[in-house]
Amino acid sequence: MATYDRLQRMSLILRACLDEPLGSYERFEFPQRLARQLRSHVFRRYDADGEEQLHGIPLWAVSHGIAGLLPDGLVTDSSGKPGKTWLAWNRQFGAPRPDKELIVELVRSGLVVAAEERNKKARLRGRPEPVDMGELAAVLADFDADDLRSEVRRLTVKPNQALQGEEYRVLPHLVAAHLVSSNWQVEHVGWKRDAEDGPHLPWRYGTSRWRRVACDEGAELISWPPQTYVSDGGTVYPWSYTLRLTAQNHALGQSPESLLHARVGIRRWARSNVWDGQRAITAYLFTPSPWSNDTSPFGRASLRWHPGPPGKREGKMVWDDVLAATLARCTSQRYLPSAPELAADPQQFLRPAEDVLVSGVVFRDGLGQYAKHSVGTGASARDRWQIFRQLQAALSRMATPEEPLHRLPVPVRPRPPADQLLNIDLAALAQATGRSIVVDVLADTITMRDEVLATLHKALGQPAPTPPGRNAPAPHTYTLRTPHLDVIIRTQPVGELADRLPVDYTIKNPKDRARKAAAERRAQTIARLQSPELTGLPRFAIIEMADADAYPTSEHDPKEAVKAAAASLGILVQNITPPKSANTDTGKETAATRSQRIGKSVMDLLARQTGLLTHPEKPGTTANPLRDVTTVGLWVVRRNKSVNALLPLAVAHTPDEPFARIRMPHTDTWLPFHQGLLTLSDIDCERWLPDQRIREFFGQVVEEICDGSDIALVSLAQNLRSSCPALTNGLLQPDILAFDAAHPIPPERRKGLRHIRLRTNLRDETAQHYSYTEGAEDGDVGVGSHFWTDPRLPRHFFSTAKKPATAGNGSPQGSRIEAHWGCTGKDDDGNKTYGQKHDTRQNVWNPQLLELLVAAHAPDDGPAAWAALIHQQRYEASHFSDPLALPTVLHLAHTVAKHILPDHLIEPITASET
């Protein structure tokens, strides 16, 4: 396998172009007079208790409908808030002036459709209609073209000045419109040869043309018409490339730069019946209108299964938004497919050769037993290279690629051998929990009970147990004694604890209904697990329960009620599903895969939930080794819906302990990780803190940890920036730590502290990439898993992880379209055969690029060593063999969210509830 020493980010630096702007656009803000009337008189939103919330305007489908019908209308913001660019009208290539009267009519039609759809959904749920159509008509009657005010703006890149404000939203749309209007195409040209030592012949495998897709965040292009893969049986599977463009920037650069990130993906199109009872299904819609042309974008809508009124079998597929209805009302065409029709037979509406109607349903795994697709997932390094190099050529007048990153060798923990994947360090576990622990195993199937016990013994370094047997007493208790740890293991059936919760639909308030349904099960769980003789011992439980699909609705699922009751007794729980049937397509598993998932559950319970961690053997770099460094990660847990939480926390790993500690606002000490998780079940645990309190808490954490020793403080930009704006690119300053820009932490209060701020590919903030070996053949690219330095930015480093064992087996040098030389199988003697092959059917692994910005360090530090430490800590989780997406302290902090339960499940149970 090649060792790549260069990494190319798919990122373009915009050139300064004072004389030739990137484009011009006409800027519209949504009329605020109309917005105020709509919010105050027409559209209302209610929470789960039926209480009215802040009013919102359903502008998303209205805006996307305008963008889909008027090819020069670019969507930038659908909030309708003052100061936001609601609609940017493309002024490139001699585009016509916007027809304000037409826009007014489209807004009117779209709002009427949105109102009708809201009322329709309310009727389906048996609720009162939320929108008074008479009030809406009265408000819209007073809305005309004079309310639409606009101004023409030129998007110009100036020397040493990054884009400003709305330009970050508008730029990708203008670039996408430019590419489509100029008929940009990607030629898939590769090499062909007849034998391993035969000549390389250039070969054209196909062409990708592009259409825009209406979207708010960034701009999206999709290759159209679709490519197709034809199976040996003649079945046609359609698919497309996607190209996403976003405007970004760097922090702490020597001079501000504006960047354009490109991300290549695969969109597979469903060809047969699709269904999903839990998640929405995405559909792309295009219907001709009197104003459409070849540059008109697709709209993106969603379908969702609506179960109908409780207790009745009246479910059906419905549109989950109003884009389809908006397009149908505003176009000259007579129809768009109904949601049930489209879900039942997507292929009949996917007609790229006919300029009449296109409705493509996006395929993904889990869309029902009839939905299959042979094309793999992901875009290979070869495909990314092929599209990006032609994109940069098309945009060469306005942008130039970022310089390649250089590989810096850094030692990391190798993947443990298969026989060591399930191996808990008992001395470390004893340090984290204490000399004795209790593990309850609740299982109804003999298979799961015996395999869980065998896996527990293996993880604890003990011989396989003698199974209790079918005739053994149901409760069974024994103790495993090791030099470091005593483990009391207790088995019993799950029984009624796994039954569906009894839901009383005569109780209209959802929270009261859920509280009543869970109360009896919580009491049953406490009665089953309460053991006064075990008081004070750390306790854990593995409980066999069916997955969510086995229950009629999420309200019937008992897992959270049982978990909450167990937590109130000081027991951490890990659920595990029963053995999967080998007779259904969706449930097949082998003994080996079942053993693997049981092993993961045991390691999650006894390693992840206890915060067990290892330390890098050689932290830092060869030139600058580090010693005795404490790593502290800052995190904000954000949850909504039934579990509202905005909770700051810190996770620390000190050099003298093999486990993590956690600090939260409602505790005044750093608790062992498993104890901290249990505190979340306390009804008095404050779980929603305002931003000011969050910043104050982080300042308190810094004061506690800065004792003069070496500290690596780690934060994730996307997680903290909304609560700590001083960490954003525009306000972050070198070697200054501030959570509130107006109150930086004085240097004397952060001695020994270095701050490493991370960014992930969330919202495309770090670029997609491919790697290559300098001097290698053109197009010989792959995936490099290393630590990388930026030759232009001395504080910026990047991390790519090794390919996980579960990743797809597609070659990074393969392609969905182009052929490459590789192994095609074996001959009759078992020898490998080679030839030209396509990777159309292979899943491809797409590693993210993690940015490590050393924002604050000491004057005599080598910043590379501190960034390398964070790269190494992606490999240090005791419960996971593959590298993590984040360093271990942030990974553990991220997992805290799953332990925060709804309020009604941690409230004390009263006699009236049981």
Coordinates of C-alpha atoms in Angstrom, one line a residue, residues 200-710:
H200 CA -1.6 2.7 -21.1
L201 CA -4.1 4.1 -23.5
P202 CA -6.1 7.2 -22.8
W203 CA -9.8 6.3 -22.7
R204 CA -12.9 8.4 -22.4
Y205 CA -15.4 6.6 -20.2
G206 CA -18.2 9.2 -20.1
T207 CA -19.3 12.8 -19.3
S208 CA -21.1 14.4 -16.4
R209 CA -23.3 17.4 -17.0
W210 CA -24.8 19.3 -14.1
R211 CA -28.0 20.9 -12.8
R212 CA -28.4 23.0 -9.7
V213 CA -30.4 22.0 -6.6
A214 CA -32.2 24.7 -4.5
C215 CA -30.7 24.8 -1.0
D216 CA -30.0 27.2 1.8
E217 CA -26.6 26.1 3.1
G218 CA -24.1 26.4 0.3
A219 CA -24.9 25.4 -3.3
E220 CA -25.4 22.0 -4.7
L221 CA -24.9 20.6 -8.2
I222 CA -26.0 17.2 -9.3
S223 CA -24.9 15.3 -12.4
W224 CA -27.8 15.0 -14.8
P225 CA -29.0 13.0 -16.6
P226 CA -28.1 10.2 -14.2
Q227 CA -25.4 7.6 -14.9
T228 CA -26.7 4.0 -14.9
Y229 CA -25.4 0.6 -13.8
V230 CA -26.9 -2.4 -15.6
S231 CA -26.8 -5.7 -13.7
D232 CA -26.1 -9.0 -15.3
G233 CA -29.8 -9.6 -15.2
G234 CA -30.5 -6.4 -17.1
T235 CA -31.8 -4.3 -14.1
V236 CA -31.0 -0.6 -14.5
Y237 CA -29.8 1.3 -11.4
P238 CA -29.6 5.1 -11.8
W239 CA -27.2 7.3 -9.8
S240 CA -25.6 10.7 -10.0
Y241 CA -22.6 12.6 -8.6
T242 CA -23.2 15.5 -6.3
L243 CA -21.0 18.6 -6.0
R244 CA -21.5 20.8 -3.0
L245 CA -19.9 24.3 -2.8
T246 CA -19.5 26.3 0.4
A247 CA -17.6 29.5 1.2
Q248 CA -15.2 29.3 4.1
N249 CA -12.2 30.9 5.7
H250 CA -9.2 30.2 8.0
A251 CA -8.6 31.5 11.5
L252 CA -5.3 33.3 12.5
G253 CA -4.0 33.5 8.9
Q254 CA -1.3 36.1 8.2
S255 CA -3.8 37.7 5.8
P256 CA -7.5 37.0 5.5
E257 CA -8.5 34.7 2.6
S258 CA -11.8 33.6 1.2
L259 CA -12.1 29.9 0.3
L260 CA -14.4 27.8 -1.7
H261 CA -14.7 24.2 -0.6
A262 CA -15.9 21.5 -2.9
R263 CA -17.4 18.2 -1.8
V264 CA -18.1 15.3 -4.1
G265 CA -20.7 12.6 -3.3
I266 CA -23.0 10.0 -4.7
R267 CA -26.8 10.2 -5.0
R268 CA -28.5 6.9 -5.8
W269 CA -32.0 7.0 -7.1
A270 CA -34.7 4.6 -5.8
R271 CA -36.3 2.4 -8.5
S272 CA -38.9 0.5 -6.6
N273 CA -41.3 0.8 -3.6
V274 CA -39.8 2.7 -0.7
W275 CA -41.0 3.0 2.9
D276 CA -39.6 4.1 6.3
G277 CA -41.8 4.4 9.3
Q278 CA -39.3 6.6 11.3
R279 CA -37.4 8.9 9.0
A280 CA -38.2 11.2 6.2
I281 CA -37.4 10.2 2.6
T282 CA -35.8 12.8 0.3
A283 CA -37.2 13.5 -3.2
Y284 CA -35.9 15.9 -5.9
L285 CA -38.6 17.6 -7.9
F286 CA -38.5 19.4 -11.2
T287 CA -41.6 20.5 -13.1
P288 CA -41.4 22.8 -16.1
S289 CA -42.9 26.2 -15.9
P290 CA -43.2 29.1 -18.3
W291 CA -40.0 30.6 -16.8
S292 CA -37.8 27.5 -16.6
N293 CA -34.7 26.8 -18.7
D294 CA -31.7 24.5 -18.7
T295 CA -30.3 26.3 -15.6
S296 CA -33.4 25.8 -13.5
P297 CA -32.7 23.9 -10.3
F298 CA -34.3 20.9 -8.7
G299 CA -36.3 21.5 -5.6
R300 CA -35.7 19.2 -2.6
A301 CA -38.7 17.9 -0.7
S302 CA -39.3 15.1 1.7
L303 CA -41.9 12.3 2.2
R304 CA -42.8 10.9 5.5
W305 CA -45.0 8.0 6.7
H306 CA -48.0 9.4 8.7
P307 CA -49.4 6.7 11.0
G308 CA -52.8 8.4 11.3
P309 CA -54.9 8.8 14.5
P310 CA -53.7 6.6 17.5
G311 CA -55.3 3.2 17.5
K312 CA -56.5 3.3 13.8
R313 CA -54.9 1.7 10.8
E314 CA -55.1 4.8 8.6
G315 CA -51.4 5.5 7.9
K316 CA -50.2 6.7 4.5
M317 CA -47.2 8.4 2.9
V318 CA -47.5 12.2 2.9
W319 CA -45.4 15.2 1.8
D320 CA -43.5 16.3 4.9
D321 CA -43.2 19.9 3.6
V322 CA -45.1 22.0 1.1
L323 CA -42.6 22.3 -1.7
A324 CA -44.5 19.8 -3.9
A325 CA -47.8 21.6 -3.4
T326 CA -46.2 24.9 -4.0
L327 CA -44.7 23.8 -7.3
A328 CA -48.0 22.2 -8.4
R329 CA -49.9 25.4 -7.6
C330 CA -47.5 27.7 -9.4
T331 CA -46.6 25.7 -12.5
S332 CA -48.5 25.4 -15.8
Q333 CA -48.3 21.6 -15.5
R334 CA -51.4 19.8 -14.4
Y335 CA -49.8 17.6 -11.9
L336 CA -47.0 16.5 -9.7
P337 CA -47.0 13.0 -8.2
S338 CA -48.8 12.4 -5.0
A339 CA -46.6 11.2 -2.1
P340 CA -48.2 7.6 -2.1
E341 CA -47.7 7.3 -5.9
L342 CA -44.1 8.4 -5.8
A343 CA -43.2 6.2 -2.9
A344 CA -44.9 3.1 -4.5
D345 CA -43.2 3.4 -7.9
P346 CA -40.4 6.0 -8.0
Q347 CA -39.0 4.8 -11.3
Q348 CA -42.1 5.8 -13.3
F349 CA -41.5 9.5 -12.4
L350 CA -37.7 9.5 -13.0
R351 CA -37.7 10.6 -16.7
P352 CA -34.5 12.4 -17.4
A353 CA -34.9 12.0 -21.2
E354 CA -38.4 13.7 -21.2
D355 CA -38.7 17.4 -20.5
V356 CA -41.9 16.9 -18.7
L357 CA -41.5 15.7 -15.1
V358 CA -38.7 14.5 -12.9
S359 CA -39.2 13.2 -9.4
G360 CA -36.2 11.4 -8.1
V361 CA -36.4 9.6 -4.7
V362 CA -33.1 9.4 -3.0
F363 CA -32.2 5.8 -2.2
R364 CA -30.6 4.8 1.1
D365 CA -30.4 1.6 3.0
G366 CA -33.4 0.8 5.1
L367 CA -36.1 1.9 2.7
G368 CA -38.0 -1.4 3.0
Q369 CA -37.5 -4.9 1.8
Y370 CA -38.3 -4.1 -1.9
A371 CA -35.9 -1.2 -2.2
K372 CA -32.4 -2.4 -3.3
H373 CA -29.5 -0.7 -5.1
S374 CA -26.4 -2.3 -6.5
V375 CA -24.3 0.9 -6.8
G376 CA -22.1 1.5 -3.8
T377 CA -21.9 4.5 -1.5
G378 CA -19.3 7.3 -1.4
A379 CA -17.0 8.9 -4.0
S380 CA -13.5 7.5 -4.4
A381 CA -10.3 9.5 -4.3
R382 CA -10.0 9.0 -8.0
D383 CA -13.5 10.5 -8.6
R384 CA -12.8 13.4 -6.3
W385 CA -9.6 14.1 -8.0
Q386 CA -11.2 13.9 -11.5
I387 CA -14.0 16.3 -10.7
F388 CA -12.0 18.8 -8.6
R389 CA -9.2 19.2 -11.1
Q390 CA -11.7 20.1 -13.8
L391 CA -13.6 22.3 -11.4
Q392 CA -10.4 24.3 -10.6
A393 CA -9.7 24.6 -14.3
A394 CA -13.2 26.0 -14.9
L395 CA -12.8 28.5 -12.1
S396 CA -9.1 29.4 -12.8
R397 CA -9.8 33.0 -13.5
M398 CA -11.3 33.5 -10.1
A399 CA -9.5 31.0 -7.8
T400 CA -6.5 28.9 -7.3
P401 CA -6.1 25.6 -5.3
E402 CA -4.8 25.7 -1.7
E403 CA -1.2 24.3 -1.4
P404 CA -0.9 20.6 -0.6
L405 CA -0.3 19.6 3.0
H406 CA 2.9 17.8 4.0
R407 CA 3.0 14.6 6.0
L408 CA 4.8 14.7 9.3
P409 CA 5.4 11.2 10.7
V410 CA 3.9 10.7 14.2
P411 CA 3.6 7.4 16.0
V412 CA 0.1 6.2 16.9
R413 CA -1.2 3.1 18.6
P414 CA -1.5 0.3 16.0
R415 CA -4.9 -1.4 15.7
P416 CA -5.0 -4.2 18.4
P417 CA -4.9 -7.8 17.0
A418 CA -8.3 -9.5 16.8
D419 CA -7.6 -11.6 19.9
Q420 CA -7.0 -8.5 22.0
L421 CA -10.1 -6.5 20.9
L422 CA -12.0 -7.7 23.9
N423 CA -9.5 -7.2 26.7
I424 CA -10.2 -4.9 29.6
D425 CA -7.4 -3.7 31.8
L426 CA -8.7 -4.9 35.1
A427 CA -6.2 -2.8 37.1
A428 CA -7.4 0.3 35.3
L429 CA -11.1 -0.6 35.8
A430 CA -10.5 -1.1 39.5
Q431 CA -8.9 2.3 39.7
A432 CA -11.9 3.8 38.0
T433 CA -14.6 2.0 39.9
G434 CA -13.3 0.3 43.1
R435 CA -12.2 -3.2 44.1
S436 CA -15.7 -4.8 43.6
I437 CA -18.4 -4.2 41.0
V438 CA -21.7 -5.8 40.1
V439 CA -22.9 -6.7 36.6
D440 CA -26.5 -7.7 36.1
V441 CA -27.4 -9.7 33.0
L442 CA -31.1 -9.6 32.2
A443 CA -31.9 -11.8 29.2
D444 CA -34.9 -13.8 28.0
T445 CA -33.2 -15.9 25.4
I446 CA -30.8 -18.6 26.3
T447 CA -28.5 -17.6 23.4
M448 CA -28.0 -14.0 24.5
R449 CA -27.7 -14.9 28.2
D450 CA -24.9 -17.5 27.6
E451 CA -23.1 -15.4 25.0
V452 CA -23.1 -12.3 27.1
L453 CA -21.7 -14.3 30.1
A454 CA -19.0 -15.9 27.9
T455 CA -18.1 -12.4 26.5
L456 CA -18.0 -10.9 30.0
H457 CA -15.6 -13.7 31.1
K458 CA -13.4 -13.2 28.1
A459 CA -13.3 -9.4 28.6
L460 CA -12.3 -10.0 32.3
G461 CA -9.5 -12.4 31.3
Q462 CA -11.4 -15.5 32.7
P463 CA -12.2 -18.9 31.3
A464 CA -15.6 -19.4 29.7
P465 CA -18.3 -20.1 32.3
T466 CA -20.4 -23.1 32.7
P467 CA -23.8 -22.1 31.3
P468 CA -26.5 -22.0 34.1
G469 CA -28.6 -24.4 32.0
R470 CA -32.2 -24.3 31.1
N471 CA -33.4 -25.9 34.4
A472 CA -31.2 -23.7 36.6
P473 CA -33.1 -21.2 38.9
A474 CA -33.9 -18.1 37.0
P475 CA -31.9 -15.7 39.2
H476 CA -28.3 -16.9 39.3
T477 CA -25.4 -15.2 41.2
Y478 CA -21.7 -15.9 41.3
T479 CA -18.5 -14.0 41.8
L480 CA -15.4 -13.8 39.5
R481 CA -12.3 -13.0 41.6
T482 CA -9.1 -11.6 39.9
P483 CA -6.0 -10.1 41.4
H484 CA -7.3 -6.6 40.8
L485 CA -11.1 -6.8 40.7
D486 CA -14.0 -8.9 42.1
V487 CA -17.0 -9.0 39.8
I488 CA -20.4 -10.1 41.1
I489 CA -22.4 -11.4 38.1
R490 CA -26.2 -11.9 38.5
T491 CA -28.5 -13.3 35.8
Q492 CA -32.3 -13.2 35.6
P493 CA -35.0 -13.0 32.9
V494 CA -36.0 -9.6 31.6
G495 CA -39.7 -10.7 31.6
E496 CA -42.3 -7.9 31.8
L497 CA -39.6 -5.2 31.9
A498 CA -39.4 -5.5 28.1
D499 CA -43.1 -5.4 27.4
R500 CA -44.5 -2.4 25.5
L501 CA -45.5 0.5 27.7
P502 CA -49.3 0.9 28.2
V503 CA -50.1 4.2 26.5
D504 CA -53.4 5.9 27.4
Y505 CA -54.4 8.1 24.4
T506 CA -57.2 9.6 26.4
I507 CA -54.5 11.7 28.0
K508 CA -53.9 14.5 25.4
N509 CA -50.8 16.1 26.9
P510 CA -47.8 14.1 25.5
K511 CA -45.7 14.6 28.6
D512 CA -48.4 13.5 30.9
R513 CA -49.2 10.5 28.7
A514 CA -45.5 9.5 28.7
R515 CA -45.2 10.0 32.4
K516 CA -48.2 7.8 33.1
A517 CA -47.0 5.1 30.7
A518 CA -43.6 4.9 32.2
A519 CA -44.4 5.1 35.9
E520 CA -45.4 1.5 36.5
R521 CA -42.4 0.2 34.5
R522 CA -40.0 2.3 36.5
A523 CA -41.5 0.9 39.7
Q524 CA -41.2 -2.6 38.4
T525 CA -37.6 -2.1 37.4
I526 CA -36.7 -0.7 40.9
A527 CA -38.3 -3.6 42.5
R528 CA -36.4 -6.1 40.4
L529 CA -33.0 -4.5 40.7
Q530 CA -33.0 -3.0 44.2
S531 CA -30.6 -4.9 46.4
P532 CA -29.8 -3.3 49.8
E533 CA -26.9 -5.7 50.3
L534 CA -25.2 -4.2 47.2
T535 CA -25.5 -0.6 48.4
G536 CA -22.3 1.4 47.7
L537 CA -20.9 -1.0 45.1
P538 CA -20.6 0.3 41.5
R539 CA -23.3 -1.4 39.4
F540 CA -23.8 -2.1 35.7
A541 CA -26.4 -4.0 33.7
I542 CA -26.8 -5.5 30.3
I543 CA -30.4 -5.8 29.4
E544 CA -31.8 -7.7 26.4
M545 CA -34.6 -5.7 24.7
A546 CA -36.0 -5.5 21.2
D547 CA -35.0 -2.6 19.1
A548 CA -37.4 0.4 18.5
D549 CA -39.0 -1.2 15.4
A550 CA -40.5 -3.9 17.5
Y551 CA -42.8 -1.4 19.3
P552 CA -45.8 0.3 17.7
T553 CA -44.5 3.8 18.4
S554 CA -41.7 5.3 20.3
E555 CA -44.1 6.0 23.2
H556 CA -44.4 2.2 23.7
D557 CA -40.7 1.6 23.9
P558 CA -39.7 0.8 27.5
K559 CA -35.9 1.1 27.3
E560 CA -35.6 4.7 28.5
A561 CA -38.0 4.1 31.4
V562 CA -36.0 1.1 32.5
K563 CA -32.7 2.9 32.1
A564 CA -33.9 5.8 34.2
A565 CA -35.1 3.6 37.0
A566 CA -31.8 1.7 37.0
A567 CA -29.8 5.0 37.1
S568 CA -31.8 6.1 40.2
L569 CA -30.3 3.0 41.9
G570 CA -26.8 3.9 40.7
I571 CA -26.8 1.3 37.8
L572 CA -25.5 2.1 34.3
V573 CA -27.3 0.2 31.6
Q574 CA -26.3 -1.1 28.2
N575 CA -29.1 -2.5 26.0
I576 CA -28.6 -5.4 23.6
T577 CA -31.1 -6.7 21.1
P578 CA -32.2 -10.4 20.9
P579 CA -30.6 -12.8 18.3
K580 CA -31.6 -11.7 14.8
S581 CA -33.5 -14.1 12.6
A582 CA -31.5 -15.7 9.8
N583 CA -34.6 -15.9 7.6
T584 CA -35.2 -12.2 6.8
D585 CA -33.2 -9.8 4.7
T586 CA -33.1 -7.1 7.3
G587 CA -32.2 -9.4 10.2
K588 CA -29.5 -11.8 9.0
E589 CA -26.6 -12.3 11.3
T590 CA -24.0 -14.9 11.7
A591 CA -22.6 -16.3 15.0
A592 CA -19.5 -14.2 14.3
T593 CA -21.4 -10.9 13.8
R594 CA -23.6 -11.6 16.9
S595 CA -20.4 -12.2 18.9
Q596 CA -19.0 -8.9 17.6
R597 CA -22.0 -6.8 18.6
I598 CA -22.1 -8.5 22.1
G599 CA -18.4 -7.7 22.5
K600 CA -19.0 -4.0 21.5
S601 CA -21.9 -3.8 24.1
V602 CA -19.7 -5.2 26.9
M603 CA -16.8 -2.9 26.0
D604 CA -19.2 0.1 25.9
L605 CA -20.5 -0.7 29.3
L606 CA -17.3 -1.5 31.2
A607 CA -14.8 0.7 29.2
R608 CA -16.6 3.6 27.6
Q609 CA -19.1 4.2 30.5
T610 CA -16.3 4.0 33.0
G611 CA -14.1 6.3 30.9
L612 CA -11.2 4.0 30.5
L613 CA -8.4 5.5 28.4
T614 CA -4.8 4.8 27.5
H615 CA -1.9 7.2 26.9
P616 CA 0.1 7.6 23.8
E617 CA 3.4 5.8 24.1
K618 CA 5.4 8.7 22.5
P619 CA 3.3 11.8 22.8
G620 CA 4.2 14.8 20.6
T621 CA 6.6 14.7 17.8
T622 CA 10.1 13.1 17.5
A623 CA 11.6 16.6 17.5
N624 CA 9.5 17.8 20.4
P625 CA 8.3 15.0 22.7
L626 CA 5.8 15.8 25.4
R627 CA 5.6 14.5 29.0
D628 CA 3.0 14.5 31.8
V629 CA 0.4 16.4 29.9
T630 CA -3.2 16.6 31.1
T631 CA -5.8 16.8 28.4
V632 CA -9.1 18.6 29.1
G633 CA -11.9 18.8 26.6
L634 CA -14.7 21.4 26.8
W635 CA -18.2 20.5 25.5
V636 CA -21.8 21.7 25.4
V637 CA -24.5 19.0 25.3
R638 CA -27.3 20.2 23.1
R639 CA -30.6 18.3 23.1
N640 CA -34.1 19.3 22.3
K641 CA -37.6 17.9 21.7
S642 CA -38.5 15.6 24.7
V643 CA -35.0 16.2 26.3
N644 CA -34.2 19.8 26.5
A645 CA -30.6 20.4 27.5
L646 CA -27.9 23.0 27.0
L647 CA -25.3 21.7 29.4
P648 CA -21.6 22.6 29.5
L649 CA -19.1 20.0 30.8
A650 CA -15.4 19.2 30.9
V651 CA -13.7 15.9 30.5
A652 CA -10.1 15.5 31.8
H653 CA -7.5 12.8 31.4
T654 CA -4.5 13.2 33.7
P655 CA -1.1 11.4 33.1
D656 CA -1.4 9.4 36.4
E657 CA -4.8 7.9 35.9
P658 CA -6.1 5.4 33.3
F659 CA -9.6 6.8 33.2
A660 CA -11.3 10.1 32.6
R661 CA -12.9 12.5 35.0
I662 CA -15.9 14.7 34.3
R663 CA -16.9 18.1 35.7
M664 CA -20.4 19.6 35.3
P665 CA -22.0 22.7 36.7
H666 CA -24.1 20.9 39.3
T667 CA -21.0 19.2 40.8
D668 CA -18.2 20.9 42.6
T669 CA -15.6 18.2 42.1
W670 CA -14.1 16.2 39.2
L671 CA -15.9 12.9 39.4
P672 CA -14.8 9.6 37.8
F673 CA -16.6 9.4 34.5
H674 CA -19.1 6.7 35.4
Q675 CA -20.2 8.6 38.6
G676 CA -20.7 11.7 36.6
L677 CA -23.0 9.9 34.2
L678 CA -25.2 8.8 37.1
T679 CA -25.6 12.4 38.4
L680 CA -27.6 13.2 35.3
S681 CA -30.4 11.1 36.7
D682 CA -30.8 13.5 39.6
I683 CA -34.0 15.5 39.3
D684 CA -32.1 18.6 40.7
C685 CA -29.5 18.4 37.9
E686 CA -29.7 21.7 36.1
R687 CA -29.6 21.0 32.4
W688 CA -30.3 24.2 30.6
L689 CA -27.8 27.0 31.2
P690 CA -27.8 30.4 29.4
D691 CA -24.8 31.3 27.4
Q692 CA -23.4 33.6 30.0
R693 CA -23.4 30.8 32.6
I694 CA -21.7 28.5 30.1
R695 CA -18.9 30.9 29.6
E696 CA -18.6 31.4 33.3
F697 CA -18.4 27.7 33.9
F698 CA -15.6 27.3 31.3
G699 CA -13.7 30.1 32.9
Q700 CA -14.1 28.3 36.3
V701 CA -12.8 25.1 34.7
V702 CA -9.7 26.9 33.4
E703 CA -9.0 28.3 36.8
E704 CA -9.3 24.9 38.4
I705 CA -7.0 23.1 36.0
C706 CA -4.2 25.7 35.6
D707 CA -1.9 24.7 38.5
G708 CA 1.3 25.3 36.6
S709 CA 1.4 21.8 35.0
D710 CA 1.2 21.3 31.2

